CSV table of C-alpha atoms and ligand atoms in Angstrom, one decimal:
chain,number,residue,atom,x,y,z
A,1,MET,CA,-16.0,-22.7,-23.2
A,2,ASN,CA,-19.4,-21.3,-22.1
A,3,PHE,CA,-20.9,-18.9,-24.6
A,4,GLY,CA,-24.0,-18.2,-22.4
A,5,ARG,CA,-24.4,-14.7,-23.9
A,6,THR,CA,-22.3,-12.6,-26.1
A,7,LEU,CA,-20.4,-10.0,-23.9
A,8,LYS,CA,-20.3,-6.4,-25.1
A,9,MET,CA,-16.9,-5.0,-25.2
A,10,GLY,CA,-15.7,-1.4,-25.0
A,11,MET,CA,-12.2,-0.2,-25.7
A,12,VAL,CA,-10.1,2.8,-24.5
A,13,GLY,CA,-6.9,3.3,-26.6
A,14,GLY,CA,-6.2,1.4,-29.8
A,15,GLY,CA,-6.7,4.2,-32.2
A,16,PRO,CA,-5.4,4.4,-35.8
A,17,GLY,CA,-1.8,3.4,-35.9
A,18,ALA,CA,-1.8,2.0,-32.4
A,19,PHE,CA,-0.1,-1.4,-31.8
A,20,ILE,CA,-1.8,-3.5,-29.2
A,21,GLY,CA,-5.5,-2.3,-29.5
A,22,GLU,CA,-5.9,-4.2,-32.8
A,23,VAL,CA,-4.3,-7.4,-31.2
A,24,HIS,CA,-7.0,-7.2,-28.5
A,25,ARG,CA,-9.8,-6.6,-30.9
A,26,LYS,CA,-8.8,-9.6,-33.0
A,27,ALA,CA,-8.1,-12.0,-30.0
A,28,ALA,CA,-11.3,-11.0,-28.3
A,29,ARG,CA,-13.3,-12.0,-31.3
A,30,MET,CA,-11.4,-15.1,-32.1
A,31,ASP,CA,-13.7,-17.6,-30.2
A,32,GLY,CA,-17.0,-15.7,-30.6
A,33,GLY,CA,-18.8,-14.7,-27.4
A,34,ILE,CA,-17.4,-11.2,-27.3
A,35,GLU,CA,-18.6,-8.3,-29.5
A,36,LEU,CA,-16.8,-4.9,-29.7
A,37,VAL,CA,-19.6,-2.2,-29.4
A,38,GLY,CA,-17.7,1.1,-29.1
A,39,GLY,CA,-15.1,3.0,-27.2
A,40,ALA,CA,-12.8,6.0,-26.9
A,41,PHE,CA,-10.1,4.8,-29.2
A,42,ASP,CA,-7.7,7.7,-29.2
A,43,ILE,CA,-6.5,10.6,-27.2
A,44,ASN,CA,-7.6,12.7,-30.1
A,45,PRO,CA,-11.4,12.5,-30.5
A,46,ARG,CA,-11.3,13.0,-34.3
A,47,LYS,CA,-9.1,10.0,-34.6
A,48,SER,CA,-11.3,8.0,-32.3
A,49,LYS,CA,-14.2,8.6,-34.7
A,50,LYS,CA,-12.0,7.6,-37.5
A,51,MET,CA,-11.3,4.4,-35.9
A,52,ALA,CA,-14.8,3.6,-35.1
A,53,LYS,CA,-15.7,4.3,-38.7
A,54,GLU,CA,-13.1,1.8,-39.8
A,55,LEU,CA,-14.4,-0.7,-37.5
A,56,CYS,CA,-18.0,-0.3,-38.7
A,57,LEU,CA,-19.2,0.6,-35.2
A,58,ASP,CA,-22.3,2.5,-34.3
A,59,ARG,CA,-21.1,6.2,-34.4
A,60,LYS,CA,-23.2,7.0,-31.4
A,61,ARG,CA,-21.1,4.7,-29.4
A,62,CYS,CA,-17.8,6.2,-30.4
A,63,TYR,CA,-16.9,8.6,-27.7
A,64,GLY,CA,-14.6,11.6,-27.4
A,65,ASN,CA,-13.1,10.4,-24.1
A,66,TYR,CA,-13.5,7.6,-21.5
A,67,GLU,CA,-15.5,9.9,-19.2
A,68,GLU,CA,-18.1,10.5,-21.9
A,69,MET,CA,-18.1,6.8,-22.7
A,70,ILE,CA,-18.9,5.9,-19.2
A,71,GLU,CA,-21.5,8.5,-18.8
A,72,LYS,CA,-23.5,7.6,-22.0
A,73,GLU,CA,-23.0,3.8,-21.6
A,74,LEU,CA,-24.6,3.9,-18.2
A,75,LYS,CA,-27.7,5.5,-19.8
A,76,LEU,CA,-28.2,2.2,-21.9
A,77,PRO,CA,-30.1,-0.7,-20.4
A,78,VAL,CA,-28.0,-3.6,-19.0
A,79,GLY,CA,-27.5,-6.1,-21.7
A,80,GLU,CA,-27.1,-3.5,-24.3
A,81,ARG,CA,-24.4,-1.4,-22.5
A,82,MET,CA,-20.7,-2.5,-22.5
A,83,ASP,CA,-20.1,-5.4,-20.1
A,84,PHE,CA,-16.5,-4.8,-19.8
A,85,VAL,CA,-13.9,-2.3,-21.0
A,86,THR,CA,-10.5,-3.0,-22.4
A,87,ILE,CA,-7.8,-0.4,-21.6
A,88,CYS,CA,-4.8,-0.2,-24.1
A,89,THR,CA,-3.6,3.2,-23.7
A,90,PRO,CA,-0.1,4.2,-22.6
A,91,ASN,CA,0.7,3.2,-19.0
A,92,ASN,CA,-0.1,6.5,-17.1
A,93,TRP,CA,-3.7,6.2,-18.2
A,94,HIS,CA,-4.4,2.7,-17.0
A,95,PHE,CA,-5.1,3.6,-13.4
A,96,PRO,CA,-7.6,6.6,-13.8
A,97,ILE,CA,-9.5,4.7,-16.5
A,98,ALA,CA,-9.6,1.4,-14.7
A,99,LYS,CA,-10.8,3.1,-11.5
A,100,ALA,CA,-13.5,5.1,-13.3
A,101,CYS,CA,-14.8,2.0,-15.2
A,102,LEU,CA,-14.7,-0.3,-12.1
A,103,GLU,CA,-16.5,2.3,-10.0
A,104,ALA,CA,-19.1,2.8,-12.6
A,105,GLY,CA,-19.8,-1.0,-12.7
A,106,PHE,CA,-17.8,-2.2,-15.7
A,107,HIS,CA,-15.6,-5.3,-15.7
A,108,VAL,CA,-12.1,-4.4,-16.9
A,109,MET,CA,-9.3,-5.9,-19.0
A,110,CYS,CA,-6.2,-3.8,-18.7
A,111,GLU,CA,-2.9,-3.8,-20.3
A,112,LYS,CA,0.3,-4.1,-18.4
A,113,PRO,CA,2.1,-2.7,-16.5
A,114,MET,CA,-1.0,-2.2,-14.5
A,115,THR,CA,-0.3,1.3,-13.1
A,116,VAL,CA,2.8,3.6,-12.9
A,117,THR,CA,3.2,3.5,-9.2
A,118,VAL,CA,2.9,0.9,-6.3
A,119,LYS,CA,0.6,3.3,-4.5
A,120,GLU,CA,-1.9,3.2,-7.5
A,121,ALA,CA,-1.6,-0.5,-7.8
A,122,ARG,CA,-2.5,-0.9,-4.1
A,123,GLN,CA,-5.4,1.3,-4.5
A,124,LEU,CA,-6.6,-0.6,-7.6
A,125,VAL,CA,-6.6,-4.0,-5.6
A,126,LYS,CA,-8.9,-2.3,-3.1
A,127,ILE,CA,-11.1,-0.8,-5.8
A,128,VAL,CA,-11.4,-4.2,-7.6
A,129,GLN,CA,-12.3,-5.8,-4.3
A,130,LYS,CA,-14.9,-3.3,-3.4
A,131,SER,CA,-16.5,-3.2,-6.9
A,132,ARG,CA,-16.8,-7.0,-7.0
A,133,LYS,CA,-16.1,-6.7,-10.8
A,134,VAL,CA,-13.7,-9.0,-12.8
A,135,PHE,CA,-10.3,-7.4,-13.5
A,136,GLY,CA,-8.0,-9.0,-16.1
A,137,LEU,CA,-4.4,-8.0,-16.7
A,138,MET,CA,-3.0,-8.8,-20.2
A,139,HIS,CA,0.1,-10.6,-19.4
A,140,ASN,CA,-0.5,-12.5,-22.5
A,141,TYR,CA,2.5,-15.0,-22.2
A,142,THR,CA,0.6,-16.9,-19.5
A,143,GLY,CA,-2.0,-17.7,-22.2
A,144,TYR,CA,0.3,-20.2,-24.1
A,145,PRO,CA,-0.8,-23.8,-23.7
A,146,MET,CA,3.0,-24.9,-23.3
A,147,VAL,CA,3.4,-22.3,-20.5
A,148,LYS,CA,0.4,-23.8,-18.7
A,149,LEU,CA,1.9,-27.3,-19.3
A,150,ALA,CA,5.1,-26.0,-17.8
A,151,ARG,CA,3.3,-24.5,-14.9
A,152,ASP,CA,1.4,-27.8,-14.1
A,153,MET,CA,4.5,-29.9,-14.5
A,154,VAL,CA,6.4,-27.8,-12.0
A,155,ASN,CA,3.5,-27.8,-9.7
A,156,ASN,CA,3.3,-31.6,-10.0
A,157,GLY,CA,7.0,-31.9,-8.9
A,158,GLU,CA,8.2,-33.2,-12.4
A,159,ILE,CA,11.5,-31.3,-12.0
A,160,GLY,CA,11.6,-31.4,-8.2
A,161,ASN,CA,12.0,-28.2,-6.0
A,162,VAL,CA,13.0,-25.4,-8.2
A,163,ARG,CA,16.6,-24.1,-7.6
A,164,LYS,CA,17.2,-21.7,-10.3
A,165,ILE,CA,15.2,-19.6,-12.9
A,166,VAL,CA,16.9,-17.8,-15.9
A,167,VAL,CA,14.4,-15.6,-17.7
A,168,GLN,CA,15.2,-13.1,-20.5
A,169,TYR,CA,13.3,-10.7,-22.7
A,170,PRO,CA,15.7,-9.1,-25.2
A,171,GLN,CA,14.5,-6.9,-28.0
A,172,GLY,CA,16.6,-4.6,-30.4
A,173,TRP,CA,14.0,-2.2,-31.7
A,174,LEU,CA,15.2,0.8,-29.5
A,175,ALA,CA,18.9,0.4,-30.2
A,176,THR,CA,18.7,4.0,-31.7
A,177,ALA,CA,16.9,7.1,-30.7
A,178,LEU,CA,13.8,6.1,-32.5
A,179,GLU,CA,11.6,8.4,-30.2
A,180,LYS,CA,13.4,11.4,-31.8
A,181,THR,CA,11.8,10.5,-35.2
A,182,GLY,CA,8.3,10.8,-33.6
A,183,GLN,CA,7.6,7.1,-33.9
A,184,GLN,CA,4.6,6.7,-31.7
A,185,GLN,CA,5.3,3.6,-29.7
A,186,ALA,CA,8.9,4.6,-28.9
A,187,SER,CA,7.8,8.3,-27.9
A,188,TRP,CA,5.7,7.5,-24.9
A,189,ARG,CA,7.7,4.4,-23.9
A,190,THR,CA,10.7,6.6,-23.3
A,191,ASP,CA,8.9,9.4,-21.5
A,192,PRO,CA,8.8,8.7,-17.7
A,193,LYS,CA,5.5,10.7,-17.3
A,194,GLN,CA,3.7,8.2,-19.6
A,195,SER,CA,5.8,5.0,-19.1
A,196,GLY,CA,6.6,5.0,-15.4
A,197,ALA,CA,9.9,4.9,-13.5
A,198,SER,CA,11.5,2.1,-15.7
A,199,GLY,CA,11.3,2.1,-19.5
A,200,CYS,CA,12.6,-1.4,-20.5
A,201,GLY,CA,11.8,-2.8,-17.0
A,202,GLY,CA,8.1,-1.7,-17.3
A,203,ASP,CA,7.6,-2.5,-20.9
A,204,ILE,CA,9.1,-6.0,-21.1
A,205,GLY,CA,10.8,-6.7,-17.7
A,206,THR,CA,7.3,-7.2,-16.1
A,207,HIS,CA,6.5,-9.8,-18.7
A,208,ALA,CA,9.6,-11.8,-17.7
A,209,GLU,CA,8.8,-11.4,-14.0
A,210,ASN,CA,5.3,-12.5,-14.4
A,211,LEU,CA,6.2,-15.5,-16.5
A,212,ALA,CA,8.7,-16.8,-13.9
A,213,GLU,CA,6.3,-16.3,-11.1
A,214,TYR,CA,3.4,-17.9,-13.1
A,215,ILE,CA,5.1,-21.0,-14.1
A,216,THR,CA,7.0,-21.7,-10.8
A,217,GLY,CA,4.4,-20.4,-8.3
A,218,LEU,CA,7.5,-18.8,-6.5
A,219,LYS,CA,7.6,-15.1,-5.5
A,220,MET,CA,10.5,-12.8,-6.0
A,221,THR,CA,11.7,-11.5,-2.7
A,222,ASP,CA,15.0,-9.5,-3.5
A,223,LEU,CA,16.6,-8.0,-6.4
A,224,CYS,CA,20.1,-6.8,-7.3
A,225,ALA,CA,19.7,-4.8,-10.4
A,226,GLU,CA,21.6,-2.5,-12.9
A,227,LEU,CA,19.5,-0.3,-15.2
A,228,THR,CA,21.4,1.2,-18.1
A,229,THR,CA,20.4,3.8,-20.7
A,230,PHE,CA,22.6,3.1,-23.7
A,231,VAL,CA,21.0,5.5,-26.1
A,232,LYS,CA,22.2,9.1,-25.6
A,233,GLY,CA,19.6,11.5,-24.5
A,234,ARG,CA,17.0,8.8,-23.5
A,235,LYS,CA,15.3,9.5,-20.3
A,236,LEU,CA,14.6,5.9,-19.2
A,237,ASP,CA,16.6,2.6,-19.0
A,238,ASP,CA,16.8,0.6,-22.3
A,239,ASP,CA,18.7,-2.3,-20.6
A,240,VAL,CA,18.0,-4.3,-17.4
A,241,ASN,CA,20.4,-6.9,-15.8
A,242,CYS,CA,19.2,-8.3,-12.6
A,243,LEU,CA,19.9,-11.2,-10.0
A,244,VAL,CA,16.8,-12.4,-8.3
A,245,LYS,CA,16.1,-14.3,-5.0
A,246,TYR,CA,12.8,-16.1,-4.8
A,247,ASN,CA,10.9,-17.5,-1.7
A,248,LYS,CA,11.7,-21.2,-0.8
A,249,GLY,CA,15.5,-20.6,-1.6
A,250,ALA,CA,15.5,-20.5,-5.4
A,251,LYS,CA,17.7,-18.1,-7.2
A,252,GLY,CA,17.7,-16.5,-10.6
A,253,VAL,CA,18.7,-14.1,-13.3
A,254,LEU,CA,16.5,-11.7,-15.3
A,255,HIS,CA,17.5,-9.8,-18.1
A,256,ALA,CA,15.5,-7.6,-20.5
A,257,SER,CA,16.8,-5.4,-23.1
A,258,GLN,CA,15.6,-3.1,-26.0
A,259,ILE,CA,19.1,-2.4,-27.4
A,260,SER,CA,20.0,-6.1,-28.2
A,261,VAL,CA,20.5,-5.7,-32.0
A,262,GLY,CA,19.1,-8.7,-33.9
A,263,GLU,CA,16.7,-9.7,-31.2
A,264,GLU,CA,12.9,-9.4,-31.8
A,265,ASN,CA,10.8,-10.8,-29.0
A,266,ASN,CA,13.2,-13.4,-27.5
A,267,LEU,CA,11.3,-14.1,-24.3
A,268,ALA,CA,12.6,-17.4,-22.9
A,269,ILE,CA,12.7,-19.2,-19.6
A,270,TRP,CA,14.9,-21.9,-18.2
A,271,ILE,CA,14.0,-23.6,-14.9
A,272,TYR,CA,16.2,-26.0,-13.0
A,273,GLY,CA,14.9,-28.2,-10.3
A,274,GLU,CA,16.5,-30.8,-8.0
A,275,THR,CA,15.6,-33.6,-10.5
A,276,GLY,CA,15.2,-32.0,-13.9
A,277,GLY,CA,15.2,-29.0,-15.9
A,278,MET,CA,12.8,-27.3,-18.6
A,279,GLU,CA,12.9,-24.5,-21.1
A,280,TRP,CA,10.4,-22.5,-23.2
A,281,HIS,CA,10.9,-19.9,-26.0
A,282,GLN,CA,8.3,-17.5,-26.9
A,283,GLU,CA,9.4,-17.4,-30.5
A,284,HIS,CA,8.9,-21.2,-30.8
A,285,PRO,CA,6.0,-21.4,-28.5
A,286,ASN,CA,4.5,-24.8,-29.4
A,287,TYR,CA,7.3,-26.7,-27.8
A,288,LEU,CA,8.3,-27.3,-24.1
A,289,TYR,CA,11.7,-29.0,-23.6
A,290,VAL,CA,12.0,-31.1,-20.4
A,291,THR,CA,14.9,-33.0,-19.2
A,292,PRO,CA,14.6,-35.4,-16.4
A,293,MET,CA,18.0,-35.8,-14.6
A,294,GLY,CA,20.1,-38.4,-16.4
A,295,GLN,CA,17.7,-38.8,-19.4
A,296,PRO,CA,17.5,-37.4,-22.8
A,297,THR,CA,15.5,-34.1,-23.3
A,298,ARG,CA,11.9,-34.7,-24.1
A,299,ILE,CA,10.1,-32.3,-26.5
A,300,TYR,CA,6.4,-31.8,-25.6
A,301,LYS,CA,4.5,-30.5,-28.6
A,302,ARG,CA,1.3,-28.5,-28.4
A,303,GLY,CA,-1.8,-30.1,-29.9
A,304,ASN,CA,-1.0,-33.7,-29.0
A,305,ASP,CA,-3.5,-35.5,-26.8
A,306,TYR,CA,-0.8,-36.1,-24.1
A,307,VAL,CA,-0.6,-32.4,-23.5
A,308,GLY,CA,-4.3,-31.9,-22.8
A,309,ASN,CA,-4.4,-35.2,-20.9
A,310,TYR,CA,-1.6,-33.9,-18.5
A,311,SER,CA,-2.8,-30.4,-18.2
A,312,ALA,CA,-6.4,-29.6,-18.6
A,313,ALA,CA,-5.5,-25.8,-18.7
A,314,ALA,CA,-3.2,-26.5,-21.7
A,315,GLY,CA,-5.9,-28.6,-23.4
A,316,ARG,CA,-8.5,-25.8,-23.0
A,317,ALA,CA,-6.0,-23.3,-24.4
A,318,THR,CA,-5.6,-25.3,-27.7
A,319,ARG,CA,-7.6,-24.9,-30.9
A,320,LEU,CA,-5.7,-26.6,-33.6
A,321,PRO,CA,-4.2,-30.1,-34.0
A,322,SER,CA,-0.4,-30.5,-33.6
A,323,GLY,CA,1.7,-29.2,-36.4
A,324,HIS,CA,-0.5,-26.3,-37.0
A,325,PRO,CA,1.2,-23.6,-35.1
A,326,GLU,CA,-0.6,-21.3,-32.6
A,327,ALA,CA,1.0,-18.3,-31.0
A,328,PHE,CA,0.7,-14.6,-30.0
A,329,LEU,CA,-2.9,-14.0,-31.0
A,330,GLU,CA,-4.2,-17.3,-29.6
A,331,ALA,CA,-2.5,-16.7,-26.3
A,332,PHE,CA,-4.2,-13.3,-26.0
A,333,ALA,CA,-7.5,-15.0,-27.0
A,334,ASN,CA,-7.0,-17.6,-24.2
A,335,ASN,CA,-6.8,-14.9,-21.6
A,336,TYR,CA,-10.0,-13.4,-23.1
A,337,VAL,CA,-11.8,-16.7,-23.0
A,338,ASN,CA,-11.1,-17.3,-19.3
A,339,PHE,CA,-11.7,-13.6,-18.4
A,340,ALA,CA,-15.1,-13.6,-20.4
A,341,ASP,CA,-16.2,-16.9,-18.8
A,342,THR,CA,-15.6,-15.4,-15.4
A,343,VAL,CA,-17.5,-12.3,-16.3
A,344,ARG,CA,-20.4,-14.6,-17.4
A,345,ALA,CA,-20.2,-16.5,-14.2
A,346,LYS,CA,-20.6,-13.2,-12.4
A,347,LEU,CA,-23.6,-12.2,-14.6
A,348,THR,CA,-25.3,-15.5,-13.9
A,349,ARG,CA,-24.2,-15.7,-10.2
A,350,THR,CA,-22.4,-19.0,-10.7
A,351,LYS,CA,-19.0,-20.0,-9.4
A,352,PRO,CA,-16.2,-19.9,-12.0
A,353,ASP,CA,-14.2,-22.9,-12.0
A,354,GLY,CA,-10.3,-23.0,-11.6
A,355,LEU,CA,-9.8,-23.2,-15.3
A,356,MET,CA,-11.8,-20.1,-16.0
A,357,LEU,CA,-9.9,-18.2,-13.3
A,358,ASP,CA,-6.6,-18.9,-15.0
A,359,PHE,CA,-5.8,-15.4,-16.2
A,360,PRO,CA,-3.6,-12.7,-14.6
A,361,ASP,CA,-5.5,-10.3,-12.4
A,362,VAL,CA,-5.0,-7.3,-10.1
A,363,LYS,CA,-2.8,-9.1,-7.6
A,364,ASP,CA,-0.4,-9.9,-10.5
A,365,GLY,CA,-0.5,-6.3,-11.5
A,366,LEU,CA,0.6,-5.4,-7.9
A,367,ARG,CA,3.4,-7.9,-8.1
A,368,GLY,CA,4.6,-6.2,-11.4
A,369,MET,CA,4.5,-2.8,-9.7
A,370,LEU,CA,6.5,-4.1,-6.6
A,371,PHE,CA,8.9,-5.7,-9.1
A,372,LEU,CA,9.5,-2.3,-10.9
A,373,ASP,CA,9.8,-0.4,-7.6
A,374,THR,CA,12.3,-2.9,-6.3
A,375,LEU,CA,14.3,-2.8,-9.6
A,376,VAL,CA,14.6,0.9,-9.6
A,377,ALA,CA,15.4,1.2,-5.9
A,378,SER,CA,18.1,-1.6,-6.3
A,379,ALA,CA,19.6,0.1,-9.4
A,380,LYS,CA,19.9,3.4,-7.5
A,381,SER,CA,21.2,2.0,-4.3
A,382,LYS,CA,24.8,1.3,-3.3
A,383,GLN,CA,24.1,-1.9,-1.3
A,384,LYS,CA,22.4,-3.3,-4.4
A,385,TRP,CA,20.4,-6.3,-2.9
A,386,THR,CA,17.0,-4.8,-2.3
A,387,LYS,CA,13.9,-6.5,-0.7
A,388,PHE,CA,10.4,-6.4,-2.1
A,389,LYS,CA,8.0,-4.1,0.0
A,390,LYS,CA,5.5,-6.1,1.8
B,1,NAD,P1,0.3,2.9,-28.9
B,1,NAD,O1,1.0,4.2,-28.7
B,1,NAD,O2,0.5,2.0,-30.2
B,1,NAD,O3,-1.3,3.1,-28.7
B,1,NAD,C1,-1.8,3.8,-27.7
B,1,NAD,C2,-3.2,4.3,-28.0
B,1,NAD,O4,-3.8,4.8,-26.9
B,1,NAD,C3,-3.2,5.4,-29.1
B,1,NAD,O5,-4.2,5.2,-30.0
B,1,NAD,C4,-3.5,6.6,-28.2
B,1,NAD,O6,-4.1,7.7,-29.0
B,1,NAD,C5,-4.5,6.1,-27.2
B,1,NAD,N1,-4.6,6.9,-26.1
B,1,NAD,C6,-3.7,7.5,-25.3
B,1,NAD,N2,-4.3,8.1,-24.3
B,1,NAD,C7,-5.6,7.9,-24.3
B,1,NAD,C8,-6.7,8.3,-23.6
B,1,NAD,N3,-6.6,9.0,-22.5
B,1,NAD,N4,-7.9,7.9,-24.0
B,1,NAD,C9,-8.2,7.2,-25.1
B,1,NAD,N5,-7.0,6.8,-25.9
B,1,NAD,C10,-5.8,7.2,-25.5
B,1,NAD,O7,0.7,2.0,-27.6
B,1,NAD,P2,0.8,0.4,-27.6
B,1,NAD,O8,2.0,-0.1,-28.0
B,1,NAD,O9,-0.5,-0.2,-28.2
B,1,NAD,O10,0.7,0.1,-26.0
B,1,NAD,C11,-0.5,0.4,-25.3
B,1,NAD,C12,-0.4,-0.4,-23.9
B,1,NAD,O11,-0.4,-1.7,-24.2
B,1,NAD,C13,0.8,0.0,-23.0
B,1,NAD,O12,0.4,0.0,-21.7
B,1,NAD,C14,1.8,-1.1,-23.3
B,1,NAD,O13,2.6,-1.5,-22.1
B,1,NAD,C15,0.9,-2.4,-23.6
B,1,NAD,N6,1.4,-3.3,-24.5
B,1,NAD,C16,1.2,-4.6,-24.1
B,1,NAD,C17,1.8,-5.6,-24.9
B,1,NAD,C18,1.5,-7.1,-24.5
B,1,NAD,O14,2.2,-7.9,-25.1
B,1,NAD,N7,0.7,-7.3,-23.6
B,1,NAD,C19,2.3,-5.3,-26.2
B,1,NAD,C20,2.5,-3.9,-26.5
B,1,NAD,C21,1.9,-3.0,-25.7
């Protein structure tokens, strides 16, 4: 980790009572090297100021909205002004805020799904390229050391060519019409204008899609999907069942659900190759199970030297010795460490190495939007099997 200089972080979203903004704040600060200096934390300027007060931030750097934030920050000298902006608003705001920040010269860390349409996602790819700024996408599950170990093992041929991928993300928290009670997180997630064309697919299906592609290096090419809305009156799907074709002949199943009573965040993946299989479970993230064909299952445990010796990326993503669990916050922080080191490399005109560049970016965001587009098209179609757009 290269702490060259402390980066100044701004935030849009993450106001009082918000979920993921506080996770970003904690994760970004975990390793030092990043300091939150201000932001436009809430759609309501009064609540934004309240948040800034709670966070003991300079009042002058708490803004009524993101446009004002950009305008006033640009008046500050480089080094004092925000280096990057984290966006953790509902989905429909990601694109306009990311575009405005990049075009004004700020690096961006954005929540997923990256946009609400493929068109916006393609535009954002171009905007990032033109801006020459760093763009990170918070697919936090790629930040787990054992996910990085899995990726490196698959890449090194430890289980042979991948034949089948089963990936799931069931939750149960939307099994009733929670949105009707005014619950903040449920309200916007079930509103197509704020969430996008798929509810459950966009909210957690994209994490499953990203995890499968990250570990295996394969790309989804076709989907055969069914989207269901179980809860009466809900405007978006709350359950996703999907068959998947990948390039290189691999096949798979992806299911995501927000009505699976009893499930919390049971993201898990099983990968079967020609000579072995492996599995990883987000709720027990410090273990990776690998079964070479004809042999007993091996349990790889985070924090042991053999993990870091095999996978430099997993080693770099580990803070504590084995047996002291690391999980969600640390995985977020790992994406921040790599993102921030890449920003520092930009600032010092040095070349970031491959380990620093190991965080999801705008191309992964476009993959997520192509996945959602295909998912919705397949669910609506009669022929079912639907190809990803180029
Ligand atoms: P939330 O409703 O808890 O918080 C959203 C916050 O954004 C609120 O404070 C709201 O006032 C603010 N906001 C809305 N529009 C704004 C605007 N124009 N300017 C400034 N602030 C604005 O939502 P959440 O659950 O924290 O989700 C936020 C985003 O994070 C979503 O895109 C979601 O998909 C993503 N998310 C990702 C993960 C993950 O694991 N990576 C987990 C949860 C949520």
